[in-house]
Amino acid sequence: MNEALCSMLSGEEDWHFDSEGRSIRFNEDGTGELECRCNLNFWILAEFEWRSIKPQDSGSGGSPANSDHASATKHDSSQPELLGQLGLEITLTKRLAGRARRWAETQPSTAEQMNKNLTDDAYRTKSYIVRIERGNFIQPCYAGYQNSDMQRYSLRLLFDKSPYPPRSEWKEPQGAPDEGQFWDHVEFVGREAPDSARRQRPMNDPSASGWNSCVVS
């Protein structure tokens, strides 16, 4: 089961909170990339190392947040379907993410600054419990906006705590980090769904009760 879930986790190029700059990627080789960008400001664009562990060994003491619709034995098609749960260990590094290396050649001072935003504690190994769900989702940053044209996704990744460093691990959280509250991001989506999915309400939108399930895009 863990092998299948790890394959699913690394099978998506990116899992998005916001495809414009807040995403996480898991590679099959045990590396990954964490991106945190707002507008043109990069806060984190780093490589990390990850591995699967037994959930009971993760030590996080919680379960993935914001999963209000946990799957029952008989699945309700109007709610997300739980595909499985994993324990993970993730270690953020000071290495630039692969996608950033060419950019860093032209913006060396900006790239160097990214490694100065976080305290040493941000680079300690941390344990997480994550769950993977299947359903009809929008990017979490758009929850609350009733727009049927939004891209839909078939998979959702929920963390018990954010993969972004907590506020205490930012040297100067005042300003953009406090405004973005990156440390609250625990939900990411992946695998673009077909356009027909836009006719149904998104399962991760608290305002979804106002949607018309017969909307034609």
CSV table of C-alpha atoms in Angstrom, one decimal:
chain,number,residue,atom,x,y,z
A,1,MET,CA,0.0,0.0,0.0
A,2,ASN,CA,2.8,2.4,0.9
A,3,GLU,CA,4.6,1.7,-2.3
A,4,ALA,CA,1.4,2.5,-4.3
A,5,LEU,CA,0.8,5.7,-2.4
A,6,CYS,CA,4.4,6.8,-2.7
A,7,SER,CA,4.1,6.2,-6.5
A,8,MET,CA,1.0,8.4,-6.5
A,9,LEU,CA,2.7,11.1,-4.5
A,10,SER,CA,5.7,11.3,-6.8
A,11,GLY,CA,3.6,10.7,-10.0
A,12,GLU,CA,2.4,14.3,-10.1
A,13,GLU,CA,4.8,17.0,-11.3
A,14,ASP,CA,3.5,19.4,-8.7
A,15,TRP,CA,1.0,19.6,-6.0
A,16,HIS,CA,-0.5,23.1,-5.8
A,17,PHE,CA,-1.8,25.4,-3.1
A,18,ASP,CA,-1.5,28.1,-5.8
A,19,SER,CA,0.0,27.2,-9.2
A,20,GLU,CA,1.4,30.8,-9.4
A,21,GLY,CA,4.0,30.1,-6.7
A,22,ARG,CA,3.1,27.9,-3.8
A,23,SER,CA,3.6,24.2,-4.6
A,24,ILE,CA,5.4,21.0,-3.5
A,25,ARG,CA,6.9,18.3,-5.6
A,26,PHE,CA,8.0,14.8,-4.7
A,27,ASN,CA,10.5,13.0,-6.9
A,28,GLU,CA,10.9,9.2,-7.1
A,29,ASP,CA,14.5,9.4,-6.1
A,30,GLY,CA,13.7,10.7,-2.6
A,31,THR,CA,14.2,14.4,-3.3
A,32,GLY,CA,11.6,17.0,-3.8
A,33,GLU,CA,11.1,20.7,-4.2
A,34,LEU,CA,9.3,23.3,-2.1
A,35,GLU,CA,8.3,26.6,-3.7
A,36,CYS,CA,7.0,29.7,-2.0
A,37,ARG,CA,6.6,32.7,-4.2
A,38,CYS,CA,4.2,35.7,-3.9
A,39,ASN,CA,4.0,37.9,-7.0
A,40,LEU,CA,7.7,38.3,-8.0
A,41,ASN,CA,9.2,37.6,-4.6
A,42,PHE,CA,10.7,34.2,-4.0
A,43,TRP,CA,10.8,33.2,-0.3
A,44,ILE,CA,11.6,29.5,-0.7
A,45,LEU,CA,12.7,27.6,-3.8
A,46,ALA,CA,14.6,24.7,-2.2
A,47,GLU,CA,15.2,21.0,-2.6
A,48,PHE,CA,14.3,18.7,0.2
A,49,GLU,CA,14.8,15.0,1.0
A,50,TRP,CA,11.9,12.7,1.9
A,51,ARG,CA,11.1,9.2,2.8
A,52,SER,CA,8.1,7.2,3.8
A,53,ILE,CA,7.8,6.0,7.4
A,54,LYS,CA,5.1,4.1,9.4
A,55,PRO,CA,2.4,6.7,10.5
A,56,GLN,CA,2.6,5.6,14.1
A,57,ASP,CA,6.4,6.5,14.0
A,58,SER,CA,5.8,10.0,12.7
A,59,GLY,CA,5.3,11.5,16.1
A,60,SER,CA,3.2,14.3,14.9
A,61,GLY,CA,0.3,13.3,17.2
A,62,GLY,CA,-2.3,14.5,14.8
A,63,SER,CA,-4.2,13.8,11.6
A,64,PRO,CA,-4.4,15.7,8.4
A,65,ALA,CA,-6.3,18.9,8.9
A,66,ASN,CA,-9.3,20.2,7.0
A,67,SER,CA,-10.5,16.8,5.9
A,68,ASP,CA,-14.1,17.4,6.8
A,69,HIS,CA,-15.4,14.6,4.6
A,70,ALA,CA,-13.5,11.5,5.5
A,71,SER,CA,-14.5,8.5,3.5
A,72,ALA,CA,-16.9,6.1,5.0
A,73,THR,CA,-16.9,2.3,4.2
A,74,LYS,CA,-19.5,3.0,1.5
A,75,HIS,CA,-18.2,6.0,-0.4
A,76,ASP,CA,-20.5,9.0,-0.8
A,77,SER,CA,-19.8,10.3,-4.4
A,78,SER,CA,-20.5,13.9,-3.3
A,79,GLN,CA,-17.5,13.7,-0.9
A,80,PRO,CA,-13.8,13.1,-1.5
A,81,GLU,CA,-12.7,9.4,-1.5
A,82,LEU,CA,-9.8,8.5,0.8
A,83,LEU,CA,-7.1,6.6,-1.2
A,84,GLY,CA,-4.7,6.2,1.7
A,85,GLN,CA,-2.6,7.7,4.4
A,86,LEU,CA,1.2,8.0,4.7
A,87,GLY,CA,3.8,8.9,7.3
A,88,LEU,CA,6.6,11.0,5.8
A,89,GLU,CA,9.9,12.5,7.0
A,90,ILE,CA,10.9,15.6,5.1
A,91,THR,CA,14.2,17.5,5.5
A,92,LEU,CA,14.5,20.9,3.8
A,93,THR,CA,17.9,21.7,2.5
A,94,LYS,CA,19.7,24.9,1.4
A,95,ARG,CA,20.1,23.6,-2.1
A,96,LEU,CA,18.2,25.4,-4.7
A,97,ALA,CA,15.5,23.5,-6.4
A,98,GLY,CA,16.4,22.2,-9.8
A,99,ARG,CA,14.0,24.5,-11.6
A,100,ALA,CA,15.7,27.4,-10.0
A,101,ARG,CA,19.3,26.8,-11.0
A,102,ARG,CA,19.2,28.5,-14.3
A,103,TRP,CA,17.3,31.4,-12.8
A,104,ALA,CA,19.9,31.7,-10.0
A,105,GLU,CA,22.6,32.2,-12.6
A,106,THR,CA,21.0,35.5,-13.6
A,107,GLN,CA,19.7,36.5,-10.1
A,108,PRO,CA,22.6,35.4,-7.8
A,109,SER,CA,21.9,38.0,-5.1
A,110,THR,CA,18.2,37.0,-4.9
A,111,ALA,CA,19.0,33.3,-4.8
A,112,GLU,CA,21.5,33.8,-2.0
A,113,GLN,CA,18.9,35.8,0.0
A,114,MET,CA,16.5,32.9,0.0
A,115,ASN,CA,18.8,30.9,2.2
A,116,LYS,CA,18.9,33.7,4.7
A,117,ASN,CA,15.1,33.9,5.3
A,118,LEU,CA,15.0,30.9,7.6
A,119,THR,CA,16.5,29.8,10.9
A,120,ASP,CA,18.6,26.7,11.3
A,121,ASP,CA,15.6,24.9,12.8
A,122,ALA,CA,13.8,25.1,9.4
A,123,TYR,CA,16.3,22.5,8.1
A,124,ARG,CA,15.7,19.9,10.8
A,125,THR,CA,14.0,16.7,9.7
A,126,LYS,CA,10.3,16.9,10.4
A,127,SER,CA,7.6,14.2,10.5
A,128,TYR,CA,4.2,14.4,8.9
A,129,ILE,CA,1.1,12.4,8.3
A,130,VAL,CA,-0.5,13.0,4.9
A,131,ARG,CA,-3.5,11.6,3.2
A,132,ILE,CA,-4.4,11.4,-0.5
A,133,GLU,CA,-7.9,11.8,-1.6
A,134,ARG,CA,-9.7,11.6,-5.0
A,135,GLY,CA,-12.5,14.0,-5.9
A,136,ASN,CA,-13.2,17.3,-7.6
A,137,PHE,CA,-11.0,20.1,-6.3
A,138,ILE,CA,-9.9,23.7,-7.0
A,139,GLN,CA,-6.6,25.2,-5.9
A,140,PRO,CA,-7.0,26.0,-2.2
A,141,CYS,CA,-6.0,29.6,-2.7
A,142,TYR,CA,-9.3,30.1,-4.6
A,143,ALA,CA,-11.6,28.6,-2.1
A,144,GLY,CA,-14.5,31.1,-1.5
A,145,TYR,CA,-14.5,32.4,-5.1
A,146,GLN,CA,-17.5,31.1,-7.1
A,147,ASN,CA,-16.1,30.8,-10.6
A,148,SER,CA,-17.0,27.8,-12.6
A,149,ASP,CA,-14.1,28.4,-15.0
A,150,MET,CA,-11.4,27.5,-12.4
A,151,GLN,CA,-9.2,24.5,-13.3
A,152,ARG,CA,-10.3,21.4,-11.5
A,153,TYR,CA,-8.0,18.7,-10.0
A,154,SER,CA,-8.7,15.0,-9.3
A,155,LEU,CA,-6.4,14.5,-6.3
A,156,ARG,CA,-5.9,16.3,-3.0
A,157,LEU,CA,-2.9,16.0,-0.6
A,158,LEU,CA,-3.6,16.9,3.0
A,159,PHE,CA,-0.9,17.4,5.6
A,160,ASP,CA,-1.4,17.2,9.4
A,161,LYS,CA,0.8,20.3,9.5
A,162,SER,CA,2.2,22.6,6.8
A,163,PRO,CA,5.4,21.5,4.9
A,164,TYR,CA,6.3,25.2,5.0
A,165,PRO,CA,8.4,26.2,8.1
A,166,PRO,CA,6.3,27.6,11.0
A,167,ARG,CA,6.5,31.3,11.8
A,168,SER,CA,9.0,30.7,14.5
A,169,GLU,CA,11.5,29.4,11.9
A,170,TRP,CA,11.4,32.6,9.8
A,171,LYS,CA,14.0,35.2,10.8
A,172,GLU,CA,11.8,38.2,9.8
A,173,PRO,CA,8.2,37.0,9.3
A,174,GLN,CA,6.8,40.5,9.5
A,175,GLY,CA,5.5,41.7,6.1
A,176,ALA,CA,4.9,39.2,3.3
A,177,PRO,CA,5.3,36.0,5.3
A,178,ASP,CA,2.8,37.2,7.9
A,179,GLU,CA,0.5,38.3,5.1
A,180,GLY,CA,0.7,35.0,3.2
A,181,GLN,CA,0.5,32.8,6.4
A,182,PHE,CA,2.4,30.1,4.4
A,183,TRP,CA,2.7,28.0,7.6
A,184,ASP,CA,-1.0,27.5,7.5
A,185,HIS,CA,-1.0,25.8,4.0
A,186,VAL,CA,-1.8,22.1,4.6
A,187,GLU,CA,-3.8,21.4,1.4
A,188,PHE,CA,-2.5,20.9,-2.1
A,189,VAL,CA,-4.1,19.5,-5.3
A,190,GLY,CA,-2.8,17.6,-8.3
A,191,ARG,CA,-3.7,15.9,-11.5
A,192,GLU,CA,-5.7,18.2,-13.7
A,193,ALA,CA,-9.3,17.0,-14.3
A,194,PRO,CA,-11.2,17.2,-17.6
A,195,ASP,CA,-13.2,20.3,-18.4
A,196,SER,CA,-16.4,18.4,-17.6
A,197,ALA,CA,-15.5,18.5,-13.9
A,198,ARG,CA,-16.3,22.2,-13.8
A,199,ARG,CA,-20.0,21.4,-14.1
A,200,GLN,CA,-19.9,20.0,-10.5
A,201,ARG,CA,-19.2,21.8,-7.3
A,202,PRO,CA,-15.6,21.6,-5.9
A,203,MET,CA,-15.4,19.5,-2.8
A,204,ASN,CA,-12.9,21.7,-1.0
A,205,ASP,CA,-14.7,25.0,-1.2
A,206,PRO,CA,-16.6,26.1,1.9
A,207,SER,CA,-18.9,28.3,-0.2
A,208,ALA,CA,-19.8,25.3,-2.5
A,209,SER,CA,-23.3,25.2,-1.1
A,210,GLY,CA,-24.0,28.2,-3.4
A,211,TRP,CA,-22.9,26.4,-6.5
A,212,ASN,CA,-25.3,25.2,-9.2
A,213,SER,CA,-24.4,21.6,-10.1
A,214,CYS,CA,-25.8,22.2,-13.6
A,215,VAL,CA,-23.5,25.0,-14.4
A,216,VAL,CA,-22.3,24.7,-18.0
A,217,SER,CA,-18.7,25.9,-18.6
